[in-house]
PDB file of N, CA, C and O in Angstrom:
ATOM      1  N   MET A  26       2.364  30.605  -4.653  1.00 84.00           N
ATOM      2  CA  MET A  26       1.563  29.424  -4.574  1.00 84.00           C
ATOM      3  C   MET A  26       0.393  29.671  -3.628  1.00 84.00           C
ATOM      4  O   MET A  26       0.620  30.112  -2.474  1.00 84.00           O
ATOM      5  N   THR A  27      -0.784  29.370  -4.058  1.00 93.00           N
ATOM      6  CA  THR A  27      -1.953  29.561  -3.216  1.00 93.00           C
ATOM      7  C   THR A  27      -2.098  28.458  -2.208  1.00 93.00           C
ATOM      8  O   THR A  27      -1.437  27.381  -2.277  1.00 93.00           O
ATOM      9  N   ASN A  28      -2.931  28.661  -1.226  1.00 91.00           N
ATOM     10  CA  ASN A  28      -3.181  27.625  -0.190  1.00 91.00           C
ATOM     11  C   ASN A  28      -3.787  26.360  -0.841  1.00 91.00           C
ATOM     12  O   ASN A  28      -3.397  25.253  -0.406  1.00 91.00           O
ATOM     13  N   GLU A  29      -4.624  26.498  -1.831  1.00 92.00           N
ATOM     14  CA  GLU A  29      -5.178  25.309  -2.506  1.00 92.00           C
ATOM     15  C   GLU A  29      -4.098  24.528  -3.196  1.00 92.00           C
ATOM     16  O   GLU A  29      -4.084  23.317  -3.185  1.00 92.00           O
ATOM     17  N   GLU A  30      -3.202  25.248  -3.865  1.00 91.00           N
ATOM     18  CA  GLU A  30      -2.099  24.568  -4.559  1.00 91.00           C
ATOM     19  C   GLU A  30      -1.180  23.855  -3.573  1.00 91.00           C
ATOM     20  O   GLU A  30      -0.717  22.760  -3.813  1.00 91.00           O
ATOM     21  N   ARG A  31      -0.912  24.533  -2.468  1.00 92.00           N
ATOM     22  CA  ARG A  31      -0.044  23.958  -1.436  1.00 92.00           C
ATOM     23  C   ARG A  31      -0.727  22.701  -0.841  1.00 92.00           C
ATOM     24  O   ARG A  31      -0.049  21.706  -0.612  1.00 92.00           O
ATOM     25  N   ASP A  32      -2.012  22.758  -0.624  1.00 91.00           N
ATOM     26  CA  ASP A  32      -2.743  21.616  -0.122  1.00 91.00           C
ATOM     27  C   ASP A  32      -2.684  20.433  -1.124  1.00 91.00           C
ATOM     28  O   ASP A  32      -2.531  19.284  -0.715  1.00 91.00           O
ATOM     29  N   ALA A  33      -2.819  20.772  -2.391  1.00 91.00           N
ATOM     30  CA  ALA A  33      -2.757  19.716  -3.416  1.00 91.00           C
ATOM     31  C   ALA A  33      -1.399  19.056  -3.455  1.00 91.00           C
ATOM     32  O   ALA A  33      -1.295  17.821  -3.580  1.00 91.00           O
ATOM     33  N   VAL A  34      -0.318  19.851  -3.307  1.00 92.00           N
ATOM     34  CA  VAL A  34       1.000  19.293  -3.307  1.00 92.00           C
ATOM     35  C   VAL A  34       1.180  18.397  -2.036  1.00 92.00           C
ATOM     36  O   VAL A  34       1.736  17.298  -2.121  1.00 92.00           O
ATOM     37  N   ASP A  35       0.709  18.896  -0.903  1.00 93.00           N
ATOM     38  CA  ASP A  35       0.811  18.102   0.336  1.00 93.00           C
ATOM     39  C   ASP A  35       0.063  16.757   0.213  1.00 93.00           C
ATOM     40  O   ASP A  35       0.560  15.716   0.641  1.00 93.00           O
ATOM     41  N   ILE A  36      -1.113  16.779  -0.399  1.00 92.00           N
ATOM     42  CA  ILE A  36      -1.889  15.568  -0.583  1.00 92.00           C
ATOM     43  C   ILE A  36      -1.152  14.614  -1.502  1.00 92.00           C
ATOM     44  O   ILE A  36      -1.054  13.410  -1.250  1.00 92.00           O
ATOM     45  N   ALA A  37      -0.546  15.133  -2.551  1.00 92.00           N
ATOM     46  CA  ALA A  37       0.197  14.292  -3.491  1.00 92.00           C
ATOM     47  C   ALA A  37       1.416  13.639  -2.812  1.00 92.00           C
ATOM     48  O   ALA A  37       1.677  12.452  -2.996  1.00 92.00           O
ATOM     49  N   TRP A  38       2.098  14.414  -1.999  1.00 95.00           N
ATOM     50  CA  TRP A  38       3.247  13.852  -1.259  1.00 95.00           C
ATOM     51  C   TRP A  38       2.805  12.828  -0.254  1.00 95.00           C
ATOM     52  O   TRP A  38       3.468  11.759  -0.115  1.00 95.00           O
ATOM     53  N   ASP A  39       1.718  13.062   0.453  1.00 94.00           N
ATOM     54  CA  ASP A  39       1.198  12.075   1.372  1.00 94.00           C
ATOM     55  C   ASP A  39       0.801  10.759   0.679  1.00 94.00           C
ATOM     56  O   ASP A  39       1.092   9.678   1.159  1.00 94.00           O
ATOM     57  N   PHE A  40       0.149  10.908  -0.448  1.00 93.00           N
ATOM     58  CA  PHE A  40      -0.235   9.708  -1.197  1.00 93.00           C
ATOM     59  C   PHE A  40       0.976   8.954  -1.642  1.00 93.00           C
ATOM     60  O   PHE A  40       1.046   7.716  -1.541  1.00 93.00           O
ATOM     61  N   GLU A  41       2.007   9.668  -2.184  1.00 94.00           N
ATOM     62  CA  GLU A  41       3.201   9.004  -2.603  1.00 94.00           C
ATOM     63  C   GLU A  41       3.897   8.280  -1.465  1.00 94.00           C
ATOM     64  O   GLU A  41       4.397   7.156  -1.622  1.00 94.00           O
ATOM     65  N   TYR A  42       3.951   8.922  -0.280  1.00 96.00           N
ATOM     66  CA  TYR A  42       4.567   8.264   0.870  1.00 96.00           C
ATOM     67  C   TYR A  42       3.814   7.010   1.232  1.00 96.00           C
ATOM     68  O   TYR A  42       4.397   5.950   1.480  1.00 96.00           O
ATOM     69  N   GLU A  43       2.489   7.082   1.335  1.00 96.00           N
ATOM     70  CA  GLU A  43       1.672   5.921   1.685  1.00 96.00           C
ATOM     71  C   GLU A  43       1.849   4.799   0.656  1.00 96.00           C
ATOM     72  O   GLU A  43       1.936   3.645   1.011  1.00 96.00           O
ATOM     73  N   TRP A  44       1.899   5.167  -0.611  1.00 96.00           N
ATOM     74  CA  TRP A  44       2.088   4.181  -1.647  1.00 96.00           C
ATOM     75  C   TRP A  44       3.402   3.450  -1.478  1.00 96.00           C
ATOM     76  O   TRP A  44       3.487   2.229  -1.507  1.00 96.00           O
ATOM     77  N   ARG A  45       4.500   4.211  -1.332  1.00 97.00           N
ATOM     78  CA  ARG A  45       5.807   3.612  -1.218  1.00 97.00           C
ATOM     79  C   ARG A  45       5.934   2.776   0.054  1.00 97.00           C
ATOM     80  O   ARG A  45       6.533   1.693   0.029  1.00 97.00           O
ATOM     81  N   TYR A  46       5.381   3.258   1.176  1.00 97.00           N
ATOM     82  CA  TYR A  46       5.484   2.529   2.429  1.00 97.00           C
ATOM     83  C   TYR A  46       4.701   1.213   2.323  1.00 97.00           C
ATOM     84  O   TYR A  46       5.191   0.162   2.722  1.00 97.00           O
ATOM     85  N   THR A  47       3.521   1.257   1.783  1.00 97.00           N
ATOM     86  CA  THR A  47       2.712   0.021   1.626  1.00 97.00           C
ATOM     87  C   THR A  47       3.418  -0.941   0.672  1.00 97.00           C
ATOM     88  O   THR A  47       3.462  -2.163   0.940  1.00 97.00           O
ATOM     89  N   LEU A  48       3.941  -0.457  -0.403  1.00 97.00           N
ATOM     90  CA  LEU A  48       4.648  -1.319  -1.379  1.00 97.00           C
ATOM     91  C   LEU A  48       5.877  -1.931  -0.704  1.00 97.00           C
ATOM     92  O   LEU A  48       6.176  -3.115  -0.897  1.00 97.00           O
ATOM     93  N   HIS A  49       6.592  -1.172   0.104  1.00 98.00           N
ATOM     94  CA  HIS A  49       7.785  -1.712   0.816  1.00 98.00           C
ATOM     95  C   HIS A  49       7.341  -2.839   1.740  1.00 98.00           C
ATOM     96  O   HIS A  49       8.013  -3.886   1.785  1.00 98.00           O
ATOM     97  N   ARG A  50       6.290  -2.616   2.493  1.00 98.00           N
ATOM     98  CA  ARG A  50       5.803  -3.663   3.433  1.00 98.00           C
ATOM     99  C   ARG A  50       5.408  -4.932   2.653  1.00 98.00           C
ATOM    100  O   ARG A  50       5.693  -6.056   3.056  1.00 98.00           O
ATOM    101  N   LEU A  51       4.746  -4.730   1.522  1.00 97.00           N
ATOM    102  CA  LEU A  51       4.306  -5.877   0.690  1.00 97.00           C
ATOM    103  C   LEU A  51       5.532  -6.646   0.130  1.00 97.00           C
ATOM    104  O   LEU A  51       5.573  -7.847   0.151  1.00 97.00           O
ATOM    105  N   GLU A  52       6.551  -5.917  -0.297  1.00 98.00           N
ATOM    106  CA  GLU A  52       7.755  -6.539  -0.812  1.00 98.00           C
ATOM    107  C   GLU A  52       8.449  -7.330   0.242  1.00 98.00           C
ATOM    108  O   GLU A  52       8.995  -8.401  -0.009  1.00 98.00           O
ATOM    109  N   ARG A  53       8.432  -6.836   1.489  1.00 98.00           N
ATOM    110  CA  ARG A  53       9.035  -7.588   2.618  1.00 98.00           C
ATOM    111  C   ARG A  53       8.288  -8.880   2.836  1.00 98.00           C
ATOM    112  O   ARG A  53       8.892  -9.943   3.125  1.00 98.00           O
ATOM    113  N   LEU A  54       6.966  -8.862   2.750  1.00 98.00           N
ATOM    114  CA  LEU A  54       6.194 -10.092   2.884  1.00 98.00           C
ATOM    115  C   LEU A  54       6.483 -11.081   1.743  1.00 98.00           C
ATOM    116  O   LEU A  54       6.594 -12.285   1.985  1.00 98.00           O
ATOM    117  N   TYR A  55       6.575 -10.547   0.520  1.00 98.00           N
ATOM    118  CA  TYR A  55       6.935 -11.437  -0.604  1.00 98.00           C
ATOM    119  C   TYR A  55       8.276 -12.062  -0.389  1.00 98.00           C
ATOM    120  O   TYR A  55       8.494 -13.263  -0.691  1.00 98.00           O
ATOM    121  N   SER A  56       9.222 -11.304   0.120  1.00 98.00           N
ATOM    122  CA  SER A  56      10.574 -11.864   0.424  1.00 98.00           C
ATOM    123  C   SER A  56      10.493 -12.968   1.470  1.00 98.00           C
ATOM    124  O   SER A  56      11.200 -13.982   1.309  1.00 98.00           O
ATOM    125  N   ALA A  57       9.703 -12.753   2.488  1.00 98.00           N
ATOM    126  CA  ALA A  57       9.518 -13.773   3.500  1.00 98.00           C
ATOM    127  C   ALA A  57       8.925 -15.044   2.918  1.00 98.00           C
ATOM    128  O   ALA A  57       9.343 -16.142   3.228  1.00 98.00           O
ATOM    129  N   GLN A  58       7.928 -14.863   2.019  1.00 97.00           N
ATOM    130  CA  GLN A  58       7.332 -16.049   1.360  1.00 97.00           C
ATOM    131  C   GLN A  58       8.328 -16.771   0.511  1.00 97.00           C
ATOM    132  O   GLN A  58       8.388 -17.987   0.498  1.00 97.00           O
ATOM    133  N   ARG A  59       9.158 -16.057  -0.243  1.00 97.00           N
ATOM    134  CA  ARG A  59      10.176 -16.686  -1.049  1.00 97.00           C
ATOM    135  C   ARG A  59      11.214 -17.420  -0.192  1.00 97.00           C
ATOM    136  O   ARG A  59      11.781 -18.428  -0.635  1.00 97.00           O
ATOM    137  N   ALA A  60      11.455 -16.934   1.000  1.00 98.00           N
ATOM    138  CA  ALA A  60      12.388 -17.545   1.917  1.00 98.00           C
ATOM    139  C   ALA A  60      11.831 -18.759   2.651  1.00 98.00           C
ATOM    140  O   ALA A  60      12.513 -19.367   3.439  1.00 98.00           O
ATOM    141  N   GLY A  61      10.513 -19.041   2.358  1.00 97.00           N
ATOM    142  CA  GLY A  61       9.968 -20.235   3.000  1.00 97.00           C
ATOM    143  C   GLY A  61       8.885 -20.013   3.972  1.00 97.00           C
ATOM    144  O   GLY A  61       8.325 -20.972   4.521  1.00 97.00           O
ATOM    145  N   ASP A  62       8.507 -18.782   4.252  1.00 97.00           N
ATOM    146  CA  ASP A  62       7.407 -18.478   5.169  1.00 97.00           C
ATOM    147  C   ASP A  62       6.070 -18.753   4.508  1.00 97.00           C
ATOM    148  O   ASP A  62       5.666 -17.978   3.674  1.00 97.00           O
ATOM    149  N   ASP A  63       5.460 -19.866   4.797  1.00 95.00           N
ATOM    150  CA  ASP A  63       4.222 -20.222   4.148  1.00 95.00           C
ATOM    151  C   ASP A  63       3.056 -20.162   5.144  1.00 95.00           C
ATOM    152  O   ASP A  63       2.036 -20.835   4.970  1.00 95.00           O
ATOM    153  N   SER A  64       3.223 -19.341   6.169  1.00 97.00           N
ATOM    154  CA  SER A  64       2.165 -19.234   7.186  1.00 97.00           C
ATOM    155  C   SER A  64       0.902 -18.533   6.642  1.00 97.00           C
ATOM    156  O   SER A  64       0.987 -17.690   5.716  1.00 97.00           O
ATOM    157  N   VAL A  65      -0.212 -18.862   7.235  1.00 97.00           N
ATOM    158  CA  VAL A  65      -1.476 -18.236   6.870  1.00 97.00           C
ATOM    159  C   VAL A  65      -1.439 -16.742   7.173  1.00 97.00           C
ATOM    160  O   VAL A  65      -1.931 -15.919   6.395  1.00 97.00           O
ATOM    161  N   TYR A  66      -0.846 -16.407   8.295  1.00 97.00           N
ATOM    162  CA  TYR A  66      -0.755 -15.018   8.737  1.00 97.00           C
ATOM    163  C   TYR A  66      -0.051 -14.151   7.664  1.00 97.00           C
ATOM    164  O   TYR A  66      -0.554 -13.099   7.301  1.00 97.00           O
ATOM    165  N   THR A  67       1.082 -14.628   7.184  1.00 97.00           N
ATOM    166  CA  THR A  67       1.844 -13.886   6.173  1.00 97.00           C
ATOM    167  C   THR A  67       1.075 -13.751   4.878  1.00 97.00           C
ATOM    168  O   THR A  67       1.030 -12.689   4.278  1.00 97.00           O
ATOM    169  N   ARG A  68       0.437 -14.860   4.478  1.00 97.00           N
ATOM    170  CA  ARG A  68      -0.330 -14.845   3.241  1.00 97.00           C
ATOM    171  C   ARG A  68      -1.515 -13.854   3.370  1.00 97.00           C
ATOM    172  O   ARG A  68      -1.792 -13.072   2.435  1.00 97.00           O
ATOM    173  N   GLU A  69      -2.186 -13.858   4.496  1.00 96.00           N
ATOM    174  CA  GLU A  69      -3.331 -12.943   4.714  1.00 96.00           C
ATOM    175  C   GLU A  69      -2.863 -11.466   4.759  1.00 96.00           C
ATOM    176  O   GLU A  69      -3.546 -10.581   4.229  1.00 96.00           O
ATOM    177  N   ARG A  70      -1.757 -11.212   5.392  1.00 97.00           N
ATOM    178  CA  ARG A  70      -1.244  -9.834   5.423  1.00 97.00           C
ATOM    179  C   ARG A  70      -0.895  -9.378   4.020  1.00 97.00           C
ATOM    180  O   ARG A  70      -1.190  -8.221   3.656  1.00 97.00           O
ATOM    181  N   ALA A  71      -0.277 -10.242   3.200  1.00 97.00           N
ATOM    182  CA  ALA A  71       0.036  -9.838   1.828  1.00 97.00           C
ATOM    183  C   ALA A  71      -1.257  -9.582   1.053  1.00 97.00           C
ATOM    184  O   ALA A  71      -1.318  -8.587   0.266  1.00 97.00           O
ATOM    185  N   GLN A  72      -2.254 -10.398   1.210  1.00 95.00           N
ATOM    186  CA  GLN A  72      -3.520 -10.189   0.545  1.00 95.00           C
ATOM    187  C   GLN A  72      -4.170  -8.895   0.915  1.00 95.00           C
ATOM    188  O   GLN A  72      -4.730  -8.173   0.097  1.00 95.00           O
ATOM    189  N   ARG A  73      -4.081  -8.552   2.226  1.00 95.00           N
ATOM    190  CA  ARG A  73      -4.654  -7.276   2.679  1.00 95.00           C
ATOM    191  C   ARG A  73      -3.900  -6.064   2.089  1.00 95.00           C
ATOM    192  O   ARG A  73      -4.575  -5.106   1.636  1.00 95.00           O
ATOM    193  N   LEU A  74      -2.620  -6.145   2.037  1.00 96.00           N
ATOM    194  CA  LEU A  74      -1.841  -5.043   1.445  1.00 96.00           C
ATOM    195  C   LEU A  74      -2.074  -4.935  -0.045  1.00 96.00           C
ATOM    196  O   LEU A  74      -2.106  -3.846  -0.608  1.00 96.00           O
ATOM    197  N   GLU A  75      -2.223  -6.071  -0.705  1.00 95.00           N
ATOM    198  CA  GLU A  75      -2.553  -6.045  -2.144  1.00 95.00           C
ATOM    199  C   GLU A  75      -3.914  -5.336  -2.336  1.00 95.00           C
ATOM    200  O   GLU A  75      -4.048  -4.574  -3.302  1.00 95.00           O
ATOM    201  N   ALA A  76      -4.841  -5.592  -1.466  1.00 94.00           N
ATOM    202  CA  ALA A  76      -6.163  -4.937  -1.583  1.00 94.00           C
ATOM    203  C   ALA A  76      -6.036  -3.410  -1.328  1.00 94.00           C
ATOM    204  O   ALA A  76      -6.685  -2.630  -2.010  1.00 94.00           O
ATOM    205  N   VAL A  77      -5.201  -3.037  -0.345  1.00 94.00           N
ATOM    206  CA  VAL A  77      -5.000  -1.599  -0.124  1.00 94.00           C
ATOM    207  C   VAL A  77      -4.419  -0.935  -1.331  1.00 94.00           C
ATOM    208  O   VAL A  77      -4.830   0.127  -1.773  1.00 94.00           O
ATOM    209  N   LEU A  78      -3.395  -1.543  -1.932  1.00 94.00           N
ATOM    210  CA  LEU A  78      -2.786  -0.983  -3.158  1.00 94.00           C
ATOM    211  C   LEU A  78      -3.815  -0.915  -4.288  1.00 94.00           C
ATOM    212  O   LEU A  78      -3.840   0.101  -5.035  1.00 94.00           O
ATOM    213  N   ALA A  79      -4.653  -1.917  -4.440  1.00 93.00           N
ATOM    214  CA  ALA A  79      -5.684  -1.863  -5.450  1.00 93.00           C
ATOM    215  C   ALA A  79      -6.639  -0.748  -5.210  1.00 93.00           C
ATOM    216  O   ALA A  79      -7.058  -0.038  -6.151  1.00 93.00           O
ATOM    217  N   ALA A  80      -7.001  -0.541  -3.958  1.00 92.00           N
ATOM    218  CA  ALA A  80      -7.888   0.573  -3.625  1.00 92.00           C
ATOM    219  C   ALA A  80      -7.230   1.927  -3.904  1.00 92.00           C
ATOM    220  O   ALA A  80      -7.902   2.873  -4.396  1.00 92.00           O
ATOM    221  N   MET A  81      -5.964   2.023  -3.666  1.00 92.00           N
ATOM    222  CA  MET A  81      -5.257   3.257  -3.938  1.00 92.00           C
ATOM    223  C   MET A  81      -5.171   3.516  -5.449  1.00 92.00           C
ATOM    224  O   MET A  81      -5.039   4.670  -5.874  1.00 92.00           O
ATOM    225  N   GLN A  82      -5.280   2.463  -6.259  1.00 91.00           N
ATOM    226  CA  GLN A  82      -5.281   2.585  -7.686  1.00 91.00           C
ATOM    227  C   GLN A  82      -6.657   2.910  -8.255  1.00 91.00           C
ATOM    228  O   GLN A  82      -6.824   3.019  -9.454  1.00 91.00           O
ATOM    229  N   GLY A  83      -7.626   2.996  -7.372  1.00 89.00           N
ATOM    230  CA  GLY A  83      -8.980   3.347  -7.820  1.00 89.00           C
ATOM    231  C   GLY A  83      -9.944   2.196  -7.891  1.00 89.00           C
ATOM    232  O   GLY A  83     -11.006   2.275  -8.543  1.00 89.00           O
ATOM    233  N   HIS A  84      -9.633   1.132  -7.164  1.00 88.00           N
ATOM    234  CA  HIS A  84     -10.513  -0.069  -7.097  1.00 88.00           C
ATOM    235  C   HIS A  84     -10.901  -0.334  -5.650  1.00 88.00           C
ATOM    236  O   HIS A  84     -10.449  -1.277  -5.065  1.00 88.00           O
ATOM    237  N   PRO A  85     -11.765   0.525  -5.071  1.00 86.00           N
ATOM    238  CA  PRO A  85     -12.088   0.362  -3.656  1.00 86.00           C
ATOM    239  C   PRO A  85     -12.811  -0.928  -3.326  1.00 86.00           C
ATOM    240  O   PRO A  85     -12.808  -1.372  -2.176  1.00 86.00           O
ATOM    241  N   SER A  86     -13.426  -1.556  -4.312  1.00 88.00           N
ATOM    242  CA  SER A  86     -14.091  -2.792  -4.045  1.00 88.00           C
ATOM    243  C   SER A  86     -13.112  -3.919  -3.622  1.00 88.00           C
ATOM    244  O   SER A  86     -13.526  -4.916  -3.054  1.00 88.00           O
ATOM    245  N   ALA A  87     -11.869  -3.717  -3.892  1.00 85.00           N
ATOM    246  CA  ALA A  87     -10.842  -4.712  -3.480  1.00 85.00           C
ATOM    247  C   ALA A  87     -10.786  -4.826  -1.981  1.00 85.00           C
ATOM    248  O   ALA A  87     -10.476  -5.924  -1.449  1.00 85.00           O
ATOM    249  N   LEU A  88     -11.090  -3.801  -1.301  1.00 84.00           N
ATOM    250  CA  LEU A  88     -11.068  -3.814   0.199  1.00 84.00           C
ATOM    251  C   LEU A  88     -12.170  -4.674   0.738  1.00 84.00           C
ATOM    252  O   LEU A  88     -12.063  -5.204   1.846  1.00 84.00           O
ATOM    253  N   ALA A  89     -13.252  -4.853  -0.005  1.00 84.00           N
ATOM    254  CA  ALA A  89     -14.368  -5.655   0.455  1.00 84.00           C
ATOM    255  C   ALA A  89     -14.186  -7.096   0.024  1.00 84.00           C
ATOM    256  O   ALA A  89     -15.060  -7.926   0.263  1.00 84.00           O
ATOM    257  N   GLY A  90     -13.069  -7.429  -0.590  1.00 71.00           N
ATOM    258  CA  GLY A  90     -12.822  -8.774  -1.013  1.00 71.00           C
ATOM    259  C   GLY A  90     -13.424  -9.156  -2.364  1.00 71.00           C
ATOM    260  O   GLY A  90     -13.442 -10.281  -2.758  1.00 71.00           O
ATOM    261  N   LYS A  91     -13.951  -8.120  -3.074  1.00 54.00           N
ATOM    262  CA  LYS A  91     -14.539  -8.381  -4.388  1.00 54.00           C
ATOM    263  C   LYS A  91     -13.524  -7.977  -5.444  1.00 54.00           C
ATOM    264  O   LYS A  91     -13.134  -6.866  -5.527  1.00 54.00           O
ATOM    265  N   ARG A  92     -13.152  -8.931  -6.255  1.00 49.00           N
ATOM    266  CA  ARG A  92     -12.168  -8.644  -7.307  1.00 49.00           C
ATOM    267  C   ARG A  92     -12.713  -8.972  -8.640  1.00 49.00           C
ATOM    268  O   ARG A  92     -13.514  -9.718  -8.869  1.00 49.00           O
TER     269      ARG A  92
END
């Protein structure tokens, strides 16, 4: 395996980790909302994480609040 291939694998693993970690955090916020947490703070955190996931899917404009 060349250095470039190794770097590509490392990048893929890093992306996968970030994706799963962000999704886990978002699912925890959704659980809190289902349990009755209707605070503005929780709603805004969920919206920010949704934007991060959208950006990771190739929609960077989501981070600017443009959907």
